[in-house]
Coordinates of C-alpha atoms and ligand atoms in Angstrom, one line a residue:
M2 CA 65.9 90.1 94.2
A3 CA 65.1 93.7 94.8
G4 CA 65.6 96.4 92.2
G5 CA 68.7 98.6 92.5
V6 CA 67.5 102.2 92.9
I7 CA 66.4 103.0 96.4
A8 CA 64.6 106.2 97.3
P9 CA 66.5 107.9 100.1
A10 CA 64.7 107.3 103.4
G11 CA 64.8 111.1 103.9
S12 CA 63.4 111.4 107.4
G13 CA 61.4 114.6 107.9
K14 CA 62.6 114.7 111.5
E15 CA 64.2 117.7 113.1
Y16 CA 65.4 117.6 116.7
P17 CA 66.1 121.1 118.0
G18 CA 69.7 121.9 119.0
S19 CA 73.0 122.6 117.3
F20 CA 76.4 121.2 116.6
T21 CA 78.2 122.2 119.8
S22 CA 81.9 122.4 120.6
K23 CA 81.2 120.0 123.5
V24 CA 80.0 117.3 121.1
F25 CA 82.9 118.0 118.8
F26 CA 85.6 117.7 121.4
T27 CA 84.0 114.7 123.1
C28 CA 84.0 113.0 119.7
V29 CA 87.6 114.0 119.0
I30 CA 88.7 112.4 122.3
A31 CA 86.7 109.2 121.7
A32 CA 87.8 108.9 118.1
S33 CA 91.4 108.8 119.3
G34 CA 90.6 105.2 120.0
G35 CA 91.2 104.7 116.3
L36 CA 94.9 105.7 116.8
I37 CA 95.7 102.4 118.5
F38 CA 94.2 100.4 115.7
G39 CA 95.9 102.5 113.0
Y40 CA 99.3 102.6 114.7
D41 CA 99.3 98.9 114.9
L42 CA 98.1 98.4 111.3
G43 CA 100.9 100.7 110.1
I44 CA 103.8 99.6 112.3
S45 CA 104.0 95.9 111.8
G46 CA 104.6 95.9 108.0
G47 CA 107.6 98.2 108.5
V48 CA 109.0 96.4 111.5
T49 CA 108.8 93.0 109.7
S50 CA 110.9 94.5 106.9
M51 CA 113.7 95.6 109.3
N52 CA 116.6 93.2 109.1
P53 CA 117.7 93.5 112.7
F54 CA 114.2 92.6 113.8
L55 CA 114.1 89.6 111.5
E56 CA 117.5 88.5 112.5
K57 CA 116.6 88.5 116.2
F58 CA 113.1 86.9 116.1
F59 CA 112.8 85.2 112.7
P60 CA 116.3 84.1 111.7
D61 CA 115.1 81.7 109.0
V62 CA 113.2 84.4 107.2
Y63 CA 116.2 86.7 107.5
N64 CA 118.6 84.0 106.1
K65 CA 116.3 83.4 103.2
E66 CA 116.0 87.1 102.5
I67 CA 119.7 87.8 102.4
S68 CA 120.5 84.7 100.4
I69 CA 118.0 85.5 97.6
K70 CA 119.4 86.9 94.4
P71 CA 117.8 89.5 92.2
S72 CA 117.3 86.8 89.6
D73 CA 115.3 84.6 92.0
D74 CA 111.5 84.5 92.3
Q75 CA 110.7 87.8 94.1
Y76 CA 107.1 86.8 94.7
C77 CA 108.1 84.3 97.3
K78 CA 110.8 86.0 99.2
F79 CA 108.8 86.7 102.4
D80 CA 106.6 83.6 102.4
S81 CA 106.8 82.6 106.1
Q82 CA 103.7 81.7 108.1
K83 CA 105.6 82.4 111.3
L84 CA 106.3 86.0 110.2
T85 CA 102.7 86.6 109.0
F86 CA 101.4 85.2 112.3
F87 CA 103.3 87.9 114.1
T88 CA 101.2 90.5 112.2
S89 CA 97.9 88.6 112.2
S90 CA 97.9 87.1 115.8
L91 CA 96.8 90.5 117.0
Y92 CA 93.6 90.3 115.0
L93 CA 92.6 86.9 116.5
A94 CA 93.0 88.4 120.0
A95 CA 90.9 91.5 118.9
L96 CA 88.2 89.1 117.7
L97 CA 88.0 87.5 121.1
S98 CA 88.0 90.7 123.0
S99 CA 85.3 92.3 120.9
L100 CA 83.0 89.5 121.9
V101 CA 83.6 90.1 125.6
A102 CA 83.5 93.9 125.1
S103 CA 79.9 93.6 123.9
T104 CA 78.7 92.7 127.4
V105 CA 81.0 95.4 129.0
T106 CA 79.6 98.0 126.6
R107 CA 76.0 97.1 127.3
L108 CA 76.2 96.7 131.1
F109 CA 78.9 99.2 132.1
G110 CA 78.8 101.7 129.2
R111 CA 80.9 102.6 126.1
K112 CA 83.4 104.6 128.1
M113 CA 84.4 101.8 130.4
T114 CA 85.2 99.6 127.3
M115 CA 87.4 102.3 125.8
M116 CA 89.3 102.8 129.0
T117 CA 89.9 99.1 129.4
G118 CA 91.0 98.8 125.8
G119 CA 93.5 101.7 126.2
L120 CA 95.0 100.1 129.3
L121 CA 95.5 96.6 127.8
F122 CA 97.0 98.2 124.7
T123 CA 99.5 100.2 126.7
I124 CA 100.7 97.2 128.6
G125 CA 101.0 95.2 125.3
A126 CA 103.1 98.1 123.8
L127 CA 105.5 98.0 126.7
L128 CA 106.0 94.3 126.4
N129 CA 106.7 94.6 122.7
G130 CA 109.1 97.5 123.1
F131 CA 111.2 95.6 125.7
A132 CA 110.8 92.2 124.1
Q133 CA 113.7 89.8 124.7
N134 CA 112.3 86.8 123.1
I135 CA 109.5 85.7 120.8
E136 CA 107.2 84.8 123.7
M137 CA 107.2 88.4 125.0
L138 CA 106.6 89.5 121.4
Y139 CA 103.5 87.4 121.0
I140 CA 102.1 88.0 124.5
G141 CA 102.5 91.8 123.8
R142 CA 100.7 91.4 120.5
I143 CA 97.8 89.5 122.1
L144 CA 97.4 92.4 124.7
L145 CA 97.5 94.9 121.9
G146 CA 94.8 92.9 120.1
F147 CA 92.6 92.9 123.3
G148 CA 92.9 96.7 123.3
V149 CA 92.0 97.0 119.6
G150 CA 89.0 94.7 119.9
A151 CA 87.6 96.7 122.8
A152 CA 88.2 100.1 121.2
N153 CA 86.7 99.0 117.8
Q154 CA 83.7 97.6 119.6
S155 CA 82.9 100.7 121.5
V156 CA 84.2 103.8 119.7
P157 CA 82.1 103.7 116.5
I158 CA 78.9 103.2 118.6
Y159 CA 80.0 106.0 120.9
L160 CA 80.4 108.4 118.1
S161 CA 77.2 107.6 116.3
E162 CA 75.2 107.9 119.6
M163 CA 76.8 111.2 120.6
A164 CA 76.4 112.8 117.2
P165 CA 73.4 114.9 116.1
F166 CA 72.0 112.7 113.4
R167 CA 72.6 115.2 110.5
Y168 CA 76.3 115.1 111.4
R169 CA 76.6 111.5 112.2
G170 CA 78.6 110.6 109.1
A171 CA 81.2 113.4 109.7
L172 CA 81.6 112.7 113.4
N173 CA 81.8 108.9 113.1
I174 CA 84.3 109.2 110.3
M175 CA 86.7 110.8 112.8
F176 CA 87.3 107.2 113.8
Q177 CA 88.6 106.4 110.4
I178 CA 90.6 109.6 110.3
T179 CA 92.4 108.6 113.5
I180 CA 92.9 105.1 112.2
T181 CA 94.6 106.4 109.1
F182 CA 96.5 109.1 111.0
G183 CA 97.8 106.3 113.2
I184 CA 98.9 104.3 110.1
F185 CA 100.6 107.4 108.6
V186 CA 102.5 108.3 111.8
A187 CA 103.5 104.6 112.2
N188 CA 104.9 104.6 108.6
L189 CA 106.7 107.8 109.2
L190 CA 108.3 106.6 112.4
N191 CA 109.3 103.3 110.8
Y192 CA 111.1 105.3 108.1
F193 CA 113.2 107.1 110.6
F194 CA 113.7 104.4 113.2
A195 CA 114.8 102.0 110.6
K196 CA 117.9 104.2 110.1
I197 CA 119.0 104.1 113.7
E198 CA 122.5 102.8 114.1
G199 CA 122.8 99.6 116.0
G200 CA 119.5 98.2 114.6
W201 CA 117.3 98.7 117.7
G202 CA 114.9 101.1 116.0
W203 CA 112.2 98.4 115.9
R204 CA 112.0 98.7 119.7
L205 CA 111.0 102.3 119.3
S206 CA 108.5 101.5 116.6
L207 CA 106.8 98.8 118.7
G208 CA 107.2 100.6 122.0
G209 CA 105.9 103.8 120.5
A210 CA 102.4 102.3 120.7
V211 CA 102.4 103.4 124.3
V212 CA 101.6 106.9 123.2
P213 CA 98.3 106.2 121.4
G214 CA 97.4 103.7 124.2
L215 CA 97.8 106.3 126.8
I216 CA 95.9 108.9 124.8
I217 CA 92.7 106.8 124.7
F218 CA 93.2 105.5 128.2
L219 CA 93.6 108.9 129.8
G220 CA 91.3 110.6 127.4
S221 CA 88.4 108.4 128.3
F222 CA 88.5 109.7 131.9
C223 CA 87.4 113.1 130.4
L224 CA 84.4 111.5 128.6
S225 CA 80.8 111.1 129.7
D226 CA 79.0 108.1 128.5
T227 CA 76.4 108.5 125.7
P228 CA 72.8 109.5 126.4
N229 CA 71.6 106.2 125.0
S230 CA 73.9 104.1 127.2
L231 CA 73.0 106.2 130.3
I232 CA 69.3 105.6 129.7
E233 CA 69.9 102.0 129.0
R234 CA 71.5 101.8 132.4
G235 CA 68.7 103.7 134.2
E236 CA 70.4 107.1 134.5
L237 CA 67.7 109.2 133.0
D238 CA 68.5 112.5 134.8
E239 CA 72.1 112.3 133.9
A240 CA 71.2 111.6 130.3
R241 CA 68.9 114.7 130.2
V242 CA 71.7 116.9 131.6
L243 CA 74.2 115.5 129.1
L244 CA 71.8 115.9 126.2
K245 CA 71.3 119.6 127.1
K246 CA 75.0 120.2 127.1
I247 CA 75.8 118.4 123.9
R248 CA 72.9 119.8 121.9
G249 CA 73.4 123.3 123.4
I250 CA 69.7 123.8 124.3
D251 CA 67.4 123.4 127.3
N252 CA 64.5 121.7 125.7
V253 CA 65.7 118.2 124.7
D254 CA 62.4 116.5 125.4
E255 CA 61.7 115.3 121.9
E256 CA 65.1 113.5 121.4
L257 CA 65.1 112.3 125.0
N258 CA 61.6 110.8 124.6
D259 CA 62.7 108.9 121.5
L260 CA 65.7 107.6 123.3
V261 CA 63.7 106.4 126.3
E262 CA 61.2 104.8 124.0
A263 CA 64.0 103.0 122.1
S264 CA 65.4 101.9 125.4
E265 CA 62.0 100.6 126.6
A266 CA 61.6 98.6 123.4
S267 CA 65.1 97.2 123.9
R268 CA 64.2 95.9 127.3
L269 CA 61.9 93.4 125.7
V270 CA 65.0 91.7 124.3
K271 CA 66.6 89.7 127.0
H272 CA 69.1 87.7 125.0
P273 CA 70.6 89.9 122.2
W274 CA 73.0 87.2 121.1
R275 CA 70.0 84.9 120.4
D276 CA 67.6 87.5 119.2
I277 CA 69.8 88.9 116.6
F278 CA 69.1 85.7 114.6
R279 CA 65.4 86.4 114.5
R280 CA 63.9 87.1 111.1
K281 CA 63.2 90.8 111.9
Y282 CA 66.9 91.5 112.3
R283 CA 67.8 89.8 109.1
P284 CA 68.8 93.1 107.3
Q285 CA 71.1 94.2 110.2
L286 CA 72.6 90.7 110.6
T287 CA 73.3 90.6 106.9
F288 CA 75.1 93.9 106.9
S289 CA 77.0 93.2 110.1
I290 CA 78.6 90.2 108.3
F291 CA 79.0 91.4 104.8
I292 CA 80.1 95.0 105.3
P293 CA 83.2 94.1 107.3
S294 CA 84.1 91.0 105.2
F295 CA 83.8 93.0 102.0
Q296 CA 85.8 95.8 103.6
Q297 CA 88.7 93.5 104.0
L298 CA 88.2 91.7 100.7
T299 CA 89.0 95.0 98.9
G300 CA 92.6 93.9 99.7
V301 CA 93.5 97.1 101.3
N302 CA 95.5 95.6 104.1
V303 CA 97.8 93.9 101.7
F304 CA 99.0 97.4 101.1
V305 CA 98.7 98.7 104.6
F306 CA 100.6 95.9 106.2
Y307 CA 102.9 94.9 103.5
A308 CA 103.5 98.0 101.5
P309 CA 107.2 98.0 102.4
V310 CA 107.5 94.3 101.9
L311 CA 105.6 94.6 98.6
F312 CA 107.7 97.5 97.4
K313 CA 110.8 95.7 98.4
S314 CA 109.7 92.5 96.6
M315 CA 109.3 94.7 93.5
G316 CA 112.9 95.7 93.7
F317 CA 112.6 99.1 95.4
G318 CA 115.4 99.7 97.8
D319 CA 114.9 99.6 101.6
N320 CA 114.5 103.4 101.9
A321 CA 112.4 103.7 98.8
S322 CA 110.0 101.0 100.1
L323 CA 109.4 102.7 103.4
M324 CA 109.1 106.1 101.6
S325 CA 106.5 104.8 99.2
S326 CA 104.5 103.3 102.0
M327 CA 104.6 106.6 103.7
I328 CA 103.1 108.2 100.6
T329 CA 100.3 105.7 100.5
G330 CA 99.7 106.2 104.3
L331 CA 99.3 109.9 103.6
C332 CA 96.8 109.3 100.8
I333 CA 94.6 107.1 102.9
C334 CA 94.6 109.7 105.7
I335 CA 93.6 112.6 103.4
A336 CA 90.9 110.4 101.8
A337 CA 89.3 109.9 105.2
V338 CA 89.2 113.6 105.8
I339 CA 87.5 114.1 102.4
S340 CA 85.0 111.4 103.3
S341 CA 84.0 113.2 106.5
F342 CA 82.9 116.1 104.4
T343 CA 81.1 114.1 101.8
A344 CA 79.3 111.2 103.6
D345 CA 76.5 113.4 104.9
K346 CA 76.3 115.3 101.7
F347 CA 76.4 112.7 98.9
G348 CA 75.3 109.8 101.0
R349 CA 76.8 106.4 101.8
R350 CA 75.7 104.7 98.6
T351 CA 77.3 107.2 96.3
L352 CA 80.6 106.8 98.1
F353 CA 80.5 103.0 98.2
L354 CA 79.8 102.8 94.5
Q355 CA 82.2 105.5 93.4
G356 CA 85.0 104.1 95.6
G357 CA 84.3 100.6 94.2
I358 CA 84.7 101.7 90.6
Q359 CA 87.9 103.6 91.4
M360 CA 89.5 100.6 93.2
F361 CA 88.5 98.3 90.4
I362 CA 90.2 100.4 87.7
C363 CA 93.4 100.7 89.8
Q364 CA 93.5 97.0 90.5
A365 CA 93.3 96.3 86.8
V366 CA 96.1 98.7 86.1
M367 CA 98.3 97.1 88.8
T368 CA 97.6 93.6 87.6
V369 CA 98.7 94.5 84.0
A370 CA 101.7 96.4 85.3
I371 CA 102.9 93.6 87.5
A372 CA 102.1 90.9 85.1
A373 CA 104.0 92.7 82.3
K374 CA 107.2 93.1 84.3
F375 CA 107.2 90.2 86.8
G376 CA 105.3 87.6 84.7
T377 CA 105.0 84.3 86.4
S378 CA 108.7 83.9 87.1
G379 CA 108.8 86.8 89.5
N380 CA 112.0 88.0 88.0
P381 CA 111.5 91.6 86.8
G382 CA 115.0 92.5 85.7
D383 CA 115.7 96.3 86.1
L384 CA 112.7 98.4 86.9
P385 CA 112.6 101.7 85.1
M386 CA 111.7 104.9 86.9
W387 CA 108.4 105.4 85.0
Y388 CA 107.3 102.0 85.9
S389 CA 107.8 102.5 89.6
I390 CA 106.0 105.8 89.5
L391 CA 103.1 104.2 87.6
V392 CA 102.7 101.4 90.3
V393 CA 102.9 103.8 93.2
L394 CA 100.4 106.1 91.6
A395 CA 98.0 103.3 90.9
M396 CA 98.3 102.2 94.5
C397 CA 97.7 105.7 95.8
I398 CA 94.6 106.2 93.7
Y399 CA 93.3 102.8 94.7
I400 CA 94.0 103.5 98.4
A401 CA 92.3 106.9 98.2
G402 CA 89.2 105.2 96.7
F403 CA 89.1 102.8 99.6
G404 CA 89.9 105.7 102.0
W405 CA 86.7 107.6 101.3
S406 CA 84.4 104.7 100.8
W407 CA 84.7 101.2 102.3
G408 CA 87.3 102.3 104.9
P409 CA 85.2 104.8 106.9
L410 CA 81.8 103.4 105.8
G411 CA 82.8 100.0 107.1
W412 CA 82.7 101.4 110.6
L413 CA 80.0 104.1 110.1
V414 CA 77.3 102.0 108.5
P415 CA 77.1 99.1 111.0
S416 CA 77.2 101.6 114.0
E417 CA 74.1 103.4 112.7
I418 CA 71.8 100.6 111.5
F419 CA 71.5 98.5 114.7
P420 CA 68.6 99.1 117.0
L421 CA 69.6 99.7 120.6
E422 CA 68.5 96.2 121.8
I423 CA 71.0 94.4 119.6
R424 CA 73.5 97.2 119.1
S425 CA 76.3 95.9 121.3
A426 CA 76.0 92.3 120.1
A427 CA 75.7 93.3 116.4
Q428 CA 78.7 95.6 116.7
S429 CA 80.7 92.7 118.1
I430 CA 79.7 90.6 115.1
N431 CA 80.9 93.5 112.9
V432 CA 84.2 93.8 114.7
S433 CA 84.8 90.0 114.9
V434 CA 84.1 89.5 111.2
N435 CA 86.3 92.4 110.4
M436 CA 89.1 90.9 112.5
I437 CA 88.7 87.3 111.0
F438 CA 89.0 88.7 107.5
T439 CA 91.9 91.0 108.5
F440 CA 93.6 88.0 110.0
A441 CA 92.9 85.8 107.0
V442 CA 94.2 88.4 104.5
A443 CA 97.3 89.1 106.6
Q444 CA 98.0 85.5 107.1
A445 CA 97.3 84.4 103.6
F446 CA 98.9 87.3 101.8
T447 CA 102.5 86.2 101.4
A448 CA 101.5 82.7 100.5
M449 CA 98.9 84.0 98.0
L450 CA 101.5 86.4 96.5
C451 CA 103.9 83.5 96.2
H452 CA 101.4 81.2 94.5
L453 CA 98.9 83.4 92.7
K454 CA 101.6 86.0 91.8
F455 CA 99.9 88.9 90.0
G456 CA 96.7 86.9 90.1
L457 CA 96.4 88.1 93.7
F458 CA 95.3 91.5 92.4
I459 CA 92.8 89.9 90.0
F460 CA 91.3 88.1 93.0
F461 CA 90.7 91.3 94.9
A462 CA 89.4 93.1 91.8
C463 CA 86.7 90.4 91.4
C464 CA 85.7 90.8 95.1
V465 CA 85.3 94.6 94.5
V466 CA 82.9 93.9 91.6
V467 CA 80.8 91.5 93.8
M468 CA 80.6 94.0 96.8
S469 CA 79.6 96.9 94.5
V470 CA 76.7 94.9 93.1
F471 CA 75.8 93.9 96.6
I472 CA 75.6 97.6 97.7
Y473 CA 73.8 98.6 94.5
K474 CA 71.1 96.0 95.0
L475 CA 70.7 95.8 98.8
F476 CA 72.0 98.8 100.6
P477 CA 69.4 101.6 101.4
E478 CA 70.7 105.1 102.1
T479 CA 71.1 105.8 105.8
K480 CA 72.2 109.5 105.7
G481 CA 69.9 111.9 107.5
V482 CA 67.9 109.3 109.4
P483 CA 67.9 109.4 113.2
I484 CA 69.6 106.3 114.5
E485 CA 66.6 105.2 116.6
E486 CA 64.3 105.4 113.6
M487 CA 66.4 103.5 111.2
T488 CA 63.7 100.7 110.7
I489 CA 62.2 103.0 108.1
I490 CA 65.0 102.4 105.6
W491 CA 64.2 98.7 105.6
K492 CA 60.5 99.3 105.4
N493 CA 61.0 101.5 102.3
H494 CA 63.4 99.0 100.6
P495 CA 61.9 96.7 98.0
Y496 CA 63.7 93.6 99.2
W497 CA 64.1 94.2 103.0
R498 CA 60.5 95.5 103.6
K499 CA 59.2 91.9 104.1
F500 CA 61.3 91.6 107.2
V501 CA 59.7 94.6 108.9
N502 CA 56.5 93.9 110.7
D503 CA 53.9 96.8 111.0
E504 CA 53.5 96.1 114.7
D505 CA 57.3 96.2 115.4
P506 CA 57.8 98.7 118.3
N507 CA 60.8 100.2 116.4
Y508 CA 58.6 100.8 113.3
E509 CA 55.8 102.2 115.4
M510 CA 58.2 104.6 116.9
A511 CA 59.5 105.7 113.6
K512 CA 55.9 106.3 112.5
R513 CA 55.2 108.4 115.6
G514 CA 58.5 110.2 115.2
G515 CA 57.4 111.4 111.8
S516 CA 60.0 109.5 109.7
V517 CA 57.2 107.6 107.9
Ligands
LIG28 C1 90.1 99.1 108.1 C2 91.4 98.6 108.2 C3 92.3 99.3 107.3 C4 92.2 100.8 107.4 C5 93.0 101.5 106.4 C6 90.0 100.6 108.3 O1 88.7 101.0 108.1 O2 89.2 98.5 109.0 O3 91.5 97.2 108.1 O4 93.6 99.0 107.4 O5 90.8 101.2 107.3 O6 92.6 102.7 106.2

């Protein structure tokens, strides 16, 4: 096994050009694709804790909830596979669509995939808002999932390809900022809609997804495709004009030549889905699987999806539950903004490791706090104010730790380490694995809480230890390295270097480009 400390790849490369307003606004529009994912992540937990919604679509859960007494086991009050399937079905659909989206992204460009995603999501939102029966609800969720899969497949790649490499971290993290903003807005809306007289507020919560859907759908009409995608599809002149605009200079030859060279190398690969399993892509394949799975095994979505349910289980009232989840939503959003200022400065490794330690400590505190009050019987008696504050505080610090490390980096890192020839396929693996684990955590959570009780938090804390060791040992720093010259980070790494062949066209290119 390789040693832990990795010298930063530190490319000596400098492309001329600056950070232009054109690149900024283009990335803001594209990043709005994260809103659809975030809105959905944030809305379902609140909706599934609204009684009129439960009564209409999940009467058995509703009956169980209203019949439970404060002295009963609170850990198990929401344990219903049907209810969790409402939340998690979307992620299965997203998984399927991200696989299809890989081909659309490669053949028709990143922009087309975003547009299609926005449209499907908007239709799904309408179906959900007007749902009369459970079938409409599920079909709507599936369309929403198709939209999310397409957006998550294309937006991170789009941002990383558009960005000048020195600002890639900051611009890519806009995706996480919009995801978390979506979560926060959804929590806020749930809080107010839950109060609507007549109990139809859930329709506004679910139907409100039309707004982010339309933003990305209409917004993508204003976008050009990325230079990399234009070159990949033979539009060299268009790529040159675009590059001049987004870099704000006339002479873009150096960057353009590198992109053309990368594109030529990528043409040698005819079957990205087969080739990605070749030995030379082992580092990328490893990270495209482990980064998303570990991101979900932090346990973050237990809080994102089920914060209201969790707080309610802990004896907080209806309002207090939604309010506390709004606070955690705000924390995660602010943390993403902090990350966009720090990822290019301190590097990805530092954030991964610092975030891991912070999450671990908070999980330990939550375990002790919940074990002390709820024990194994799940009957806490009265919860004093100081106790509630402690738990909410620990959750906020935990969520902030995730919010500036594994959250944004889980999307940034995969989008910057794949060479062009396998980029679309590898990004689909990244999204699918993320969705499988999002699905699994969402589906298993209420049952795990019911059976593992406070042990649930111990489980996630152990996962955080494993993933931090993984990063420490195996992840080389990617900050400041041009995306098409990334081979160099593997070549410089004591463990991964054996997978890079000196004759590899990507490595040759990195050498000529001055990164070696
Ligand atoms: C993750 C989501 C998570 C969100 C919360 C994203 O990066 O992929 O699963 O809910 O961050 O901030």
